[in-house]
Short mmCIF file of C-alpha atoms in Angstrom, two decimals:
data_model
loop_
_atom_site.label_atom_id
_atom_site.label_comp_id
_atom_site.label_asym_id
_atom_site.label_seq_id
_atom_site.Cartn_x
_atom_site.Cartn_y
_atom_site.Cartn_z
CA MET W 26 -82.39 -10.66 21.18
CA SER W 27 -86.08 -10.95 22.04
CA PHE W 28 -89.04 -12.06 19.93
CA THR W 29 -92.80 -11.89 19.77
CA GLY W 30 -94.40 -12.11 23.21
CA ILE W 31 -91.23 -11.24 25.03
CA ARG W 32 -91.61 -8.12 27.08
CA ILE W 33 -88.72 -5.70 26.89
CA ALA W 34 -88.03 -2.38 28.45
CA CYS W 35 -88.81 0.61 26.11
CA LEU W 36 -86.99 3.90 26.09
CA HIS W 37 -88.00 6.76 23.82
CA ALA W 38 -84.98 7.67 21.69
CA SER W 39 -86.33 9.27 18.60
CA VAL W 40 -83.39 11.58 17.99
CA ILE W 41 -80.94 8.73 17.74
CA LEU W 42 -83.27 6.70 15.59
CA CYS W 43 -83.71 9.62 13.22
CA LEU W 44 -79.98 9.95 12.82
CA VAL W 45 -79.62 6.27 11.89
CA LEU W 46 -82.71 6.09 9.55
CA ALA W 47 -82.16 9.41 7.85
CA ALA W 48 -78.56 8.46 7.05
CA CYS W 49 -79.74 5.35 5.12
CA ALA W 50 -79.93 7.04 1.74
CA ALA W 51 -82.16 4.53 0.02
CA PRO W 52 -85.88 3.99 -0.68
CA LYS W 53 -87.86 2.85 2.33
CA HIS W 54 -88.99 -0.28 0.29
CA ARG W 55 -86.09 -2.66 -0.18
CA GLN W 56 -85.34 -3.60 -3.72
CA ALA W 57 -83.76 -7.01 -3.97
CA PRO W 58 -80.18 -6.97 -5.20
CA PRO W 59 -79.38 -8.63 -8.49
CA PRO W 60 -78.98 -12.38 -8.12
CA VAL W 61 -75.40 -13.62 -7.75
CA GLU W 62 -74.50 -16.18 -10.43
CA ALA W 63 -73.99 -19.46 -8.60
CA GLU W 64 -70.86 -21.53 -8.95
CA ALA W 65 -71.41 -24.71 -10.93
CA GLU W 66 -71.66 -27.74 -8.57
CA VAL W 67 -69.59 -30.82 -9.28
CA ILE W 68 -71.17 -33.88 -7.66
CA ALA W 69 -68.79 -36.71 -7.06
CA GLU W 70 -69.96 -40.33 -7.52
CA PRO W 71 -71.28 -41.85 -4.31
CA PRO W 72 -68.39 -43.59 -2.40
CA ALA W 73 -68.54 -47.31 -1.77
CA THR W 74 -69.36 -46.75 1.84
CA ALA W 75 -72.62 -45.02 0.93
CA VAL W 76 -71.52 -41.87 2.80
CA GLN W 77 -73.57 -38.93 1.42
CA VAL W 78 -71.76 -35.62 1.20
CA GLN W 79 -72.31 -32.29 -0.38
CA PRO W 80 -70.02 -31.11 -3.19
CA ALA W 81 -66.40 -30.83 -2.20
CA PRO W 82 -64.82 -27.36 -1.65
CA PRO W 83 -63.30 -25.61 -4.63
CA GLU W 84 -59.73 -25.94 -5.71
CA ARG W 85 -57.34 -23.57 -3.74
CA ALA W 86 -57.15 -21.19 -6.79
CA LEU W 87 -60.90 -20.62 -6.65
CA ILE W 88 -61.18 -20.15 -2.83
CA ALA W 89 -60.51 -16.39 -3.18
CA ASP W 90 -63.46 -16.14 -5.58
CA LEU W 91 -65.77 -17.45 -2.79
CA SER W 92 -64.61 -15.00 -0.13
CA PRO W 93 -67.73 -13.71 1.60
CA TRP W 94 -66.74 -10.06 1.52
CA PRO W 95 -67.18 -9.17 -2.18
CA ARG W 96 -70.23 -11.42 -2.24
CA LEU W 97 -71.75 -9.38 0.61
CA ARG W 98 -70.86 -6.00 -0.91
CA SER W 99 -72.69 -6.93 -4.09
CA ARG W 100 -75.81 -7.71 -2.08
CA PHE W 101 -75.87 -4.69 0.25
CA ALA W 102 -79.16 -2.88 -0.02
CA LEU W 103 -77.90 0.41 1.30
CA ASP W 104 -74.96 2.63 1.25
CA SER W 105 -74.14 1.66 4.82
CA CYS W 106 -71.27 4.16 5.15
CA ASN W 107 -73.48 7.14 4.45
CA HIS W 108 -74.57 7.15 8.12
CA SER W 109 -74.75 8.89 11.39
CA SER W 110 -72.16 9.50 14.11
CA ALA W 111 -73.83 6.76 16.18
CA VAL W 112 -73.02 4.17 13.51
CA LEU W 113 -69.40 5.44 13.10
CA LYS W 114 -68.98 5.16 16.88
CA GLU W 115 -70.10 1.42 16.79
CA ALA W 116 -67.80 0.77 13.75
CA ARG W 117 -64.80 2.23 15.67
CA SER W 118 -65.75 0.22 18.74
CA TYR W 119 -65.74 -2.99 16.71
CA THR W 120 -62.33 -2.32 15.18
CA ARG W 121 -60.66 -0.77 18.22
CA SER W 122 -58.37 -3.79 18.40
CA GLY W 123 -57.63 -4.84 14.88
CA ALA W 124 -56.11 -8.14 15.91
CA ILE W 125 -59.14 -9.20 18.04
CA PHE W 126 -61.63 -8.15 15.38
CA THR W 127 -59.82 -10.13 12.61
CA ARG W 128 -59.58 -13.15 14.89
CA SER W 129 -63.31 -13.00 15.58
CA LEU W 130 -64.07 -12.92 11.86
CA ARG W 131 -61.62 -15.79 11.28
CA ASN W 132 -63.43 -17.85 13.87
CA ALA W 133 -66.80 -16.95 12.35
CA MET W 134 -65.76 -17.84 8.78
CA PRO W 135 -67.18 -21.47 8.52
CA PHE W 136 -70.56 -20.25 9.68
CA LEU W 137 -70.52 -17.03 7.76
CA LEU W 138 -69.92 -18.95 4.54
CA LEU W 139 -73.00 -21.07 5.23
CA VAL W 140 -75.15 -17.99 5.88
CA VAL W 141 -73.90 -16.19 2.77
CA ASP W 142 -74.73 -19.25 0.72
CA GLU W 143 -78.29 -19.20 2.09
CA LEU W 144 -78.72 -15.51 1.57
CA GLU W 145 -77.74 -15.88 -2.08
CA ARG W 146 -80.20 -18.85 -2.54
CA ARG W 147 -83.02 -16.69 -1.00
CA ASN W 148 -81.90 -13.46 -2.76
CA LEU W 149 -81.73 -11.47 0.45
CA PRO W 150 -79.66 -8.39 1.21
CA GLY W 151 -76.08 -9.02 2.34
CA GLU W 152 -76.56 -7.02 5.57
CA PHE W 153 -78.49 -9.94 7.10
CA ALA W 154 -75.38 -12.17 7.01
CA LEU W 155 -73.90 -9.76 9.63
CA LEU W 156 -76.80 -10.15 12.05
CA PRO W 157 -75.26 -13.28 13.81
CA TYR W 158 -72.13 -11.28 14.35
CA VAL W 159 -74.13 -8.49 16.08
CA GLU W 160 -76.09 -11.03 18.02
CA SER W 161 -73.38 -13.40 19.20
CA GLY W 162 -70.12 -12.78 17.43
CA TYR W 163 -71.15 -15.86 15.37
CA ARG W 164 -70.81 -18.14 18.33
CA PRO W 165 -73.28 -20.87 19.09
CA LEU W 166 -73.94 -19.65 22.58
CA PRO W 167 -75.96 -21.96 24.93
CA ALA W 168 -79.05 -20.58 26.65
CA LYS W 169 -78.93 -19.13 30.10
CA GLY W 170 -82.15 -20.26 31.72
CA ARG W 171 -85.08 -19.32 29.46
CA GLY W 172 -82.93 -16.88 27.49
CA PRO W 173 -82.00 -16.93 23.82
CA ALA W 174 -79.46 -19.36 22.36
CA GLY W 175 -77.28 -19.94 19.31
CA MET W 176 -75.56 -17.62 16.93
CA TRP W 177 -78.88 -16.04 15.94
CA GLN W 178 -79.94 -15.82 19.65
CA LEU W 179 -83.35 -17.37 19.07
CA MET W 180 -85.84 -17.41 21.97
CA GLY W 181 -87.11 -20.87 22.93
CA ARG W 182 -90.79 -20.25 22.18
CA THR W 183 -90.00 -18.71 18.78
CA ALA W 184 -87.71 -21.65 17.85
CA SER W 185 -90.06 -24.36 19.05
CA ALA W 186 -92.96 -22.86 17.18
CA ARG W 187 -90.90 -23.16 13.95
CA GLY W 188 -89.98 -26.86 14.44
CA LEU W 189 -86.73 -26.71 16.33
CA HIS W 190 -86.11 -29.27 19.03
CA ILE W 191 -85.03 -27.87 22.38
CA GLY W 192 -84.10 -30.42 25.08
CA LYS W 193 -81.68 -30.97 27.89
CA ASP W 194 -79.03 -32.64 25.74
CA TYR W 195 -79.95 -31.37 22.26
CA ASP W 196 -80.78 -27.78 21.24
CA GLN W 197 -81.25 -27.05 17.61
CA ARG W 198 -80.97 -23.36 18.17
CA LEU W 199 -77.22 -24.13 18.30
CA ASP W 200 -77.38 -25.95 14.97
CA ALA W 201 -75.90 -23.66 12.34
CA ILE W 202 -78.03 -24.89 9.47
CA GLU W 203 -81.37 -25.23 11.26
CA SER W 204 -81.11 -22.01 13.19
CA THR W 205 -80.20 -20.08 10.02
CA ARG W 206 -83.27 -21.59 8.36
CA VAL W 207 -85.57 -20.34 11.12
CA ALA W 208 -83.87 -16.95 11.43
CA LEU W 209 -84.07 -16.16 7.72
CA ASP W 210 -87.64 -17.43 7.46
CA LEU W 211 -88.47 -14.85 10.15
CA ILE W 212 -86.62 -12.10 8.30
CA GLU W 213 -88.27 -12.86 5.04
CA ARG W 214 -91.67 -12.76 6.81
CA TYR W 215 -90.93 -9.47 8.43
CA ASP W 216 -89.62 -7.99 5.21
CA ARG W 217 -92.88 -8.99 3.44
CA GLU W 218 -94.85 -7.56 6.38
CA PHE W 219 -93.16 -4.22 6.71
CA GLY W 220 -91.63 -3.71 3.26
CA ASP W 221 -88.49 -2.19 4.75
CA TRP W 222 -85.44 -4.06 5.68
CA ARG W 223 -84.74 -1.74 8.61
CA LEU W 224 -88.04 -2.47 10.14
CA ALA W 225 -87.50 -6.19 9.54
CA THR W 226 -84.27 -5.96 11.46
CA MET W 227 -85.98 -4.12 14.32
CA ALA W 228 -88.77 -6.68 14.33
CA PHE W 229 -86.12 -9.49 14.59
CA ASN W 230 -84.78 -7.78 17.71
CA ALA W 231 -87.78 -6.29 19.39
CA GLY W 232 -90.65 -8.53 18.09
CA GLU W 233 -93.04 -7.89 15.20
CA PHE W 234 -96.06 -7.02 17.27
CA ARG W 235 -94.17 -4.21 19.09
CA VAL W 236 -93.13 -2.68 15.72
CA LYS W 237 -96.72 -3.10 14.47
CA ARG W 238 -98.13 -1.31 17.43
CA GLN W 239 -95.81 1.56 16.92
CA LEU W 240 -96.78 1.79 13.24
CA GLY W 241 -100.53 1.73 13.90
CA ASN W 242 -102.53 2.26 10.78
CA ARG W 243 -99.89 4.28 9.01
CA SER W 244 -98.69 3.03 5.62
CA ILE W 245 -94.96 2.30 5.34
CA ALA W 246 -94.93 4.10 2.02
CA GLU W 247 -96.08 7.33 3.72
CA LEU W 248 -93.42 7.35 6.47
CA ASP W 249 -90.24 9.34 6.06
CA ALA W 250 -87.12 9.01 8.20
CA MET W 251 -88.36 11.51 10.73
CA GLU W 252 -91.61 9.65 11.25
CA LEU W 253 -89.78 6.32 11.54
CA SER W 254 -87.55 7.92 14.15
CA GLN W 255 -90.51 8.62 16.34
CA LEU W 256 -91.38 5.00 16.79
CA ASN W 257 -91.21 4.32 20.50
CA LEU W 258 -88.66 1.46 20.44
CA SER W 259 -86.00 0.62 22.98
CA LYS W 260 -82.51 1.86 23.13
CA THR W 261 -81.37 -1.74 22.73
CA THR W 262 -83.23 -1.98 19.42
CA LEU W 263 -81.72 1.21 18.14
CA GLN W 264 -78.24 0.15 19.10
CA HIS W 265 -78.84 -3.21 17.41
CA LEU W 266 -79.59 -1.45 14.11
CA SER W 267 -76.61 0.90 14.52
CA ARG W 268 -74.28 -2.04 15.06
CA LEU W 269 -75.59 -3.89 11.97
CA LEU W 270 -75.03 -0.74 9.81
CA ALA W 271 -71.59 -0.34 11.42
CA MET W 272 -70.59 -3.93 10.44
CA ALA W 273 -71.87 -3.36 6.90
CA CYS W 274 -69.87 -0.13 6.72
CA ILE W 275 -66.71 -1.97 7.88
CA VAL W 276 -67.17 -4.64 5.23
CA GLN W 277 -67.94 -1.95 2.57
CA GLN W 278 -64.91 0.19 3.41
CA PRO W 279 -62.44 -1.78 5.58
CA GLU W 280 -59.57 0.60 4.78
CA GLU W 281 -61.38 3.34 6.53
CA PHE W 282 -61.14 1.51 9.82
CA ASP W 283 -57.84 -0.22 9.21
CA ALA W 284 -59.74 -3.52 9.26
CA ASP W 285 -58.20 -6.75 8.01
CA LEU W 286 -61.04 -8.98 6.64
CA PRO W 287 -59.61 -12.47 6.58
CA ALA W 288 -59.84 -14.71 3.52
CA PRO W 289 -61.43 -18.18 3.86
CA GLU W 290 -59.29 -21.25 4.18
CA GLU W 291 -59.84 -24.76 2.85
CA ASP W 292 -61.09 -26.10 6.19
CA ASP W 293 -63.75 -23.37 6.30
CA PHE W 294 -65.93 -25.02 3.74
CA LEU W 295 -68.39 -27.32 5.55
CA VAL W 296 -70.44 -30.18 4.21
CA GLN W 297 -73.04 -32.36 5.80
CA LEU W 298 -71.87 -35.93 6.36
CA THR W 299 -74.55 -38.63 6.34
CA PRO W 300 -73.05 -42.04 7.18
CA GLU W 301 -74.74 -45.23 6.12
CA ALA W 302 -75.82 -45.77 9.72
CA PRO W 303 -75.89 -43.61 12.87
CA ILE W 304 -72.48 -43.23 14.37
CA ASP W 305 -70.98 -42.45 17.78
CA MET W 306 -69.73 -38.87 17.61
CA ARG W 307 -66.47 -39.69 19.30
CA VAL W 308 -65.67 -42.41 16.78
CA ALA W 309 -66.69 -40.07 13.98
CA ALA W 310 -64.25 -37.43 15.15
CA ASN W 311 -61.41 -40.01 15.18
CA LEU W 312 -62.39 -41.37 11.73
CA LEU W 313 -62.27 -37.74 10.47
CA GLY W 314 -58.88 -37.21 11.99
CA MET W 315 -59.96 -34.28 14.19
CA SER W 316 -60.51 -33.72 17.88
CA PHE W 317 -63.93 -34.20 19.48
CA ASP W 318 -64.06 -30.58 20.54
CA ALA W 319 -63.29 -29.39 17.01
CA LEU W 320 -66.11 -31.58 15.61
CA ARG W 321 -68.59 -30.43 18.32
CA ARG W 322 -67.85 -26.80 17.48
CA PHE W 323 -69.59 -27.44 14.12
CA ASN W 324 -72.28 -29.50 15.75
CA ALA W 325 -72.91 -27.56 18.96
CA ALA W 326 -76.62 -28.65 19.21
CA HIS W 327 -75.37 -31.78 21.00
CA THR W 328 -74.83 -30.39 24.44
CA ALA W 329 -74.45 -33.62 26.53
CA SER W 330 -71.07 -34.91 27.70
CA PRO W 331 -69.17 -36.85 25.07
CA GLY W 332 -70.03 -40.26 26.46
CA GLN W 333 -73.76 -39.42 26.73
CA ILE W 334 -74.44 -38.17 23.22
CA GLY W 335 -76.41 -40.74 21.42
CA PRO W 336 -75.63 -41.96 17.87
CA VAL W 337 -75.90 -39.19 15.32
CA SER W 338 -77.26 -39.57 11.81
CA SER W 339 -75.61 -36.55 10.29
CA LEU W 340 -72.75 -34.11 11.05
CA LEU W 341 -71.46 -30.85 9.81
CA VAL W 342 -67.74 -31.38 8.95
CA PRO W 343 -64.92 -29.75 6.96
CA ALA W 344 -65.09 -31.04 3.41
CA THR W 345 -61.28 -31.52 3.45
CA ARG W 346 -61.77 -34.27 6.11
CA MET W 347 -64.04 -36.45 3.99
CA THR W 348 -61.31 -38.46 2.21
CA GLU W 349 -59.85 -39.59 5.55
CA PHE W 350 -63.35 -40.52 6.81
CA GLU W 351 -64.19 -42.58 3.74
CA ARG W 352 -60.80 -44.41 4.05
CA ASN W 353 -61.34 -45.25 7.69
CA VAL W 354 -65.09 -45.99 7.96
CA VAL W 355 -64.98 -48.99 5.56
CA LEU W 356 -62.80 -50.78 8.22
CA LEU W 357 -65.83 -50.88 10.71
CA PRO W 358 -68.93 -53.04 10.27
CA LYS W 359 -72.02 -50.85 9.81
CA SER W 360 -73.61 -52.62 12.84
CA LEU W 361 -70.84 -51.35 15.14
CA LEU W 362 -70.82 -47.66 14.24
CA ALA W 363 -73.36 -46.56 16.88
CA ASP W 364 -72.52 -48.30 20.07
CA TRP W 365 -69.16 -47.71 21.75
CA HIS W 366 -68.03 -47.26 25.37
CA SER W 367 -64.88 -46.33 27.20
CA HIS W 368 -62.60 -49.23 28.30
CA ARG W 369 -59.51 -49.05 30.54
CA MET W 370 -56.64 -51.25 29.26
CA ALA W 371 -55.86 -54.00 31.78
CA PRO W 372 -52.21 -55.12 32.58
CA GLY W 373 -50.91 -57.27 29.72
CA GLU W 374 -53.72 -56.28 27.42
CA THR W 375 -52.71 -55.09 23.93
CA LEU W 376 -54.42 -53.36 21.07
CA ASP W 377 -54.25 -56.63 19.16
CA SER W 378 -55.82 -58.75 21.88
CA LEU W 379 -58.51 -56.12 22.49
CA ALA W 380 -59.41 -55.88 18.83
CA GLY W 381 -59.61 -59.70 18.61
CA SER W 382 -61.95 -59.87 21.52
CA PHE W 383 -64.46 -57.85 19.51
CA GLY W 384 -63.82 -59.53 16.23
CA LEU W 385 -62.19 -56.43 14.78
CA SER W 386 -58.91 -55.94 13.00
CA VAL W 387 -56.25 -53.93 14.84
CA GLN W 388 -56.41 -51.31 12.08
CA ALA W 389 -60.16 -50.94 12.61
CA LEU W 390 -59.94 -50.50 16.40
CA ALA W 391 -56.99 -48.11 16.01
CA SER W 392 -58.85 -45.95 13.49
CA ALA W 393 -61.87 -45.81 15.71
CA ASN W 394 -59.52 -44.36 18.40
CA GLY W 395 -57.50 -42.14 16.11
CA LEU W 396 -54.44 -44.28 16.60
CA ALA W 397 -51.86 -45.90 14.38
CA PRO W 398 -52.21 -49.68 14.19
CA ASP W 399 -48.74 -50.17 15.79
CA SER W 400 -49.57 -47.94 18.72
CA LEU W 401 -48.71 -49.27 22.19
CA ALA W 402 -51.55 -48.63 24.63
CA ALA W 403 -50.23 -48.77 28.17
CA SER W 404 -52.15 -50.31 31.11
CA GLY W 405 -54.74 -47.80 32.31
CA THR W 406 -55.16 -46.19 28.86
CA ARG W 407 -58.83 -45.51 27.99
CA LEU W 408 -59.94 -46.62 24.56
CA LEU W 409 -63.30 -46.76 22.77
CA VAL W 410 -64.54 -50.29 22.27
CA PRO W 411 -67.84 -51.62 20.69
CA GLY W 412 -70.82 -52.20 22.84
CA GLN W 413 -72.76 -50.31 25.52
CA GLY W 414 -73.55 -53.30 27.77
CA ARG W 415 -76.99 -53.32 26.29
CA GLU W 416 -78.87 -56.23 24.79
CA VAL W 417 -78.78 -56.55 21.01
CA ASP W 418 -81.57 -58.73 19.54
CA GLY W 419 -82.28 -60.20 22.97
CA ASN W 420 -78.63 -61.18 23.67
CA PRO W 421 -75.86 -59.17 25.31
CA ALA W 422 -73.04 -58.52 22.75
CA THR W 423 -70.35 -58.03 25.31
CA TYR W 424 -69.87 -58.89 28.95
CA VAL W 425 -67.52 -57.10 31.40
CA VAL W 426 -65.65 -59.56 33.73
CA ARG W 427 -66.56 -59.23 37.48
CA GLN W 428 -65.03 -60.60 40.63
CA GLY W 429 -65.31 -64.46 40.80
CA ASP W 430 -66.07 -65.03 37.14
CA THR W 431 -64.64 -68.01 35.21
CA LEU W 432 -64.61 -68.63 31.48
CA SER W 433 -66.94 -71.70 31.78
CA ALA W 434 -69.35 -69.86 34.07
CA ILE W 435 -69.59 -66.91 31.61
CA ALA W 436 -70.10 -69.34 28.67
CA ARG W 437 -72.97 -71.14 30.56
CA ARG W 438 -74.57 -67.86 31.64
CA HIS W 439 -74.83 -66.58 28.07
CA GLY W 440 -75.73 -69.95 26.49
CA VAL W 441 -72.74 -70.45 24.34
CA LYS W 442 -70.06 -73.11 24.15
CA LEU W 443 -66.76 -72.55 25.97
CA ALA W 444 -64.89 -73.15 22.71
CA GLN W 445 -66.92 -70.44 20.97
CA LEU W 446 -66.22 -67.98 23.82
CA LEU W 447 -62.51 -68.76 23.62
CA ARG W 448 -62.41 -68.40 19.83
CA TRP W 449 -64.42 -65.06 19.75
CA ASN W 450 -61.95 -63.59 22.27
CA ASN W 451 -58.65 -65.06 21.11
CA LEU W 452 -58.22 -66.88 24.44
CA ASP W 453 -57.44 -70.48 25.59
CA LYS W 454 -58.53 -72.52 28.62
CA ASN W 455 -55.57 -71.34 30.68
CA SER W 456 -56.15 -67.62 29.98
CA ILE W 457 -56.27 -65.45 33.10
CA LEU W 458 -59.34 -63.16 33.33
CA GLN W 459 -58.87 -59.57 34.43
CA LEU W 460 -61.43 -57.46 36.22
CA ASP W 461 -63.36 -55.15 33.86
CA MET W 462 -62.09 -57.09 30.86
CA PRO W 463 -64.70 -57.01 28.04
CA LEU W 464 -65.60 -60.36 26.50
CA ARG W 465 -67.52 -60.95 23.31
CA VAL W 466 -70.35 -63.38 24.11
CA ARG W 467 -72.07 -63.55 20.72
CA ALA W 468 -70.66 -64.20 17.28
CA PRO W 469 -68.85 -61.22 15.72
CA GLN W 470 -70.74 -59.39 12.92
CA TYR W 471 -68.45 -58.86 9.90
#
């Protein structure tokens, strides 16, 4: 997808465009569909950990009522199945392999539900919820060079101008909530500008100024389908509109294409988690009881490697995981949520001794690593432990043992008593230090 200021190749295809536009049997000016009555929200009392969450997902019996498909049908602005052969061709192409098509919708479901919610809030036509499927298959695709990115395929200049951050390790075009906000802001503006949702769609794909140049001084109200078909827009833009109409037709009449539209599942309902303090994303995944890759799928804006992602202040997570997170996060001091690093277990080191060296309970360290408290971590196993080797309030919180170190020398170097060093790390004077062993060299924070 390209936006304002992006030069694209233009091919005159008035005949195809006429077939698409003339088939849309509706007034050129979009009339907003009737508002959909919102479900009553039930806000739970704030948990003791001060974790802020959105309302929990509905009971299983109500999930079917929140299926996106009937909600979209009630908001469609056009009879999308009263269309041209070009649109039918695209619909059959999408559904050629029923299993692959259904699987792609199943994967898209968590993000589709977010977009449908926002469409209903803004009172926009249901067709626009299908734009990310046409653009990217509802996948948060990373940019290639200076190309578009995210499920809406936003260009960098367009996204930056509307407040999205784009950096080496963090690209908000891949953020499902923020990219949807920007995309629908654009669509609303184009709809106000052109007064026709088809032109708004074309402007989203080709750029508003290109569409304006083609319209000239003509009034939208005076243009019929034939005149709209003579706009000198690219073949890509025409196909984009055909595909959007095709997806709407499939949703409108799935039986005509033998399409299986999947129902949402409990884990598809996402909420925004805001911990009391920023948290390491790897630890958050373990506290939620899910893999890091699964969590990053919902938070794809963080593009750095797992160990390089800085502390995050909010995350998009399945609402079904919140109970487990609330149960686990209270085990960790707030001051330790953000700073963790990978540690290789030394010979003879146990989960219990490692937890003690950081002033943590075994259950807390185990939860931060997604383990059971009675787990046996073999020598060489990598675990997450607090601290990044940085200074905290002017004093290093932890120290990693190096060749030639002794307990008394480490204590002197960090200005603490040997007895304190031993107590904080559950050691005695005869303890043998291991290379790369982390030692707490300041009082634990409980």
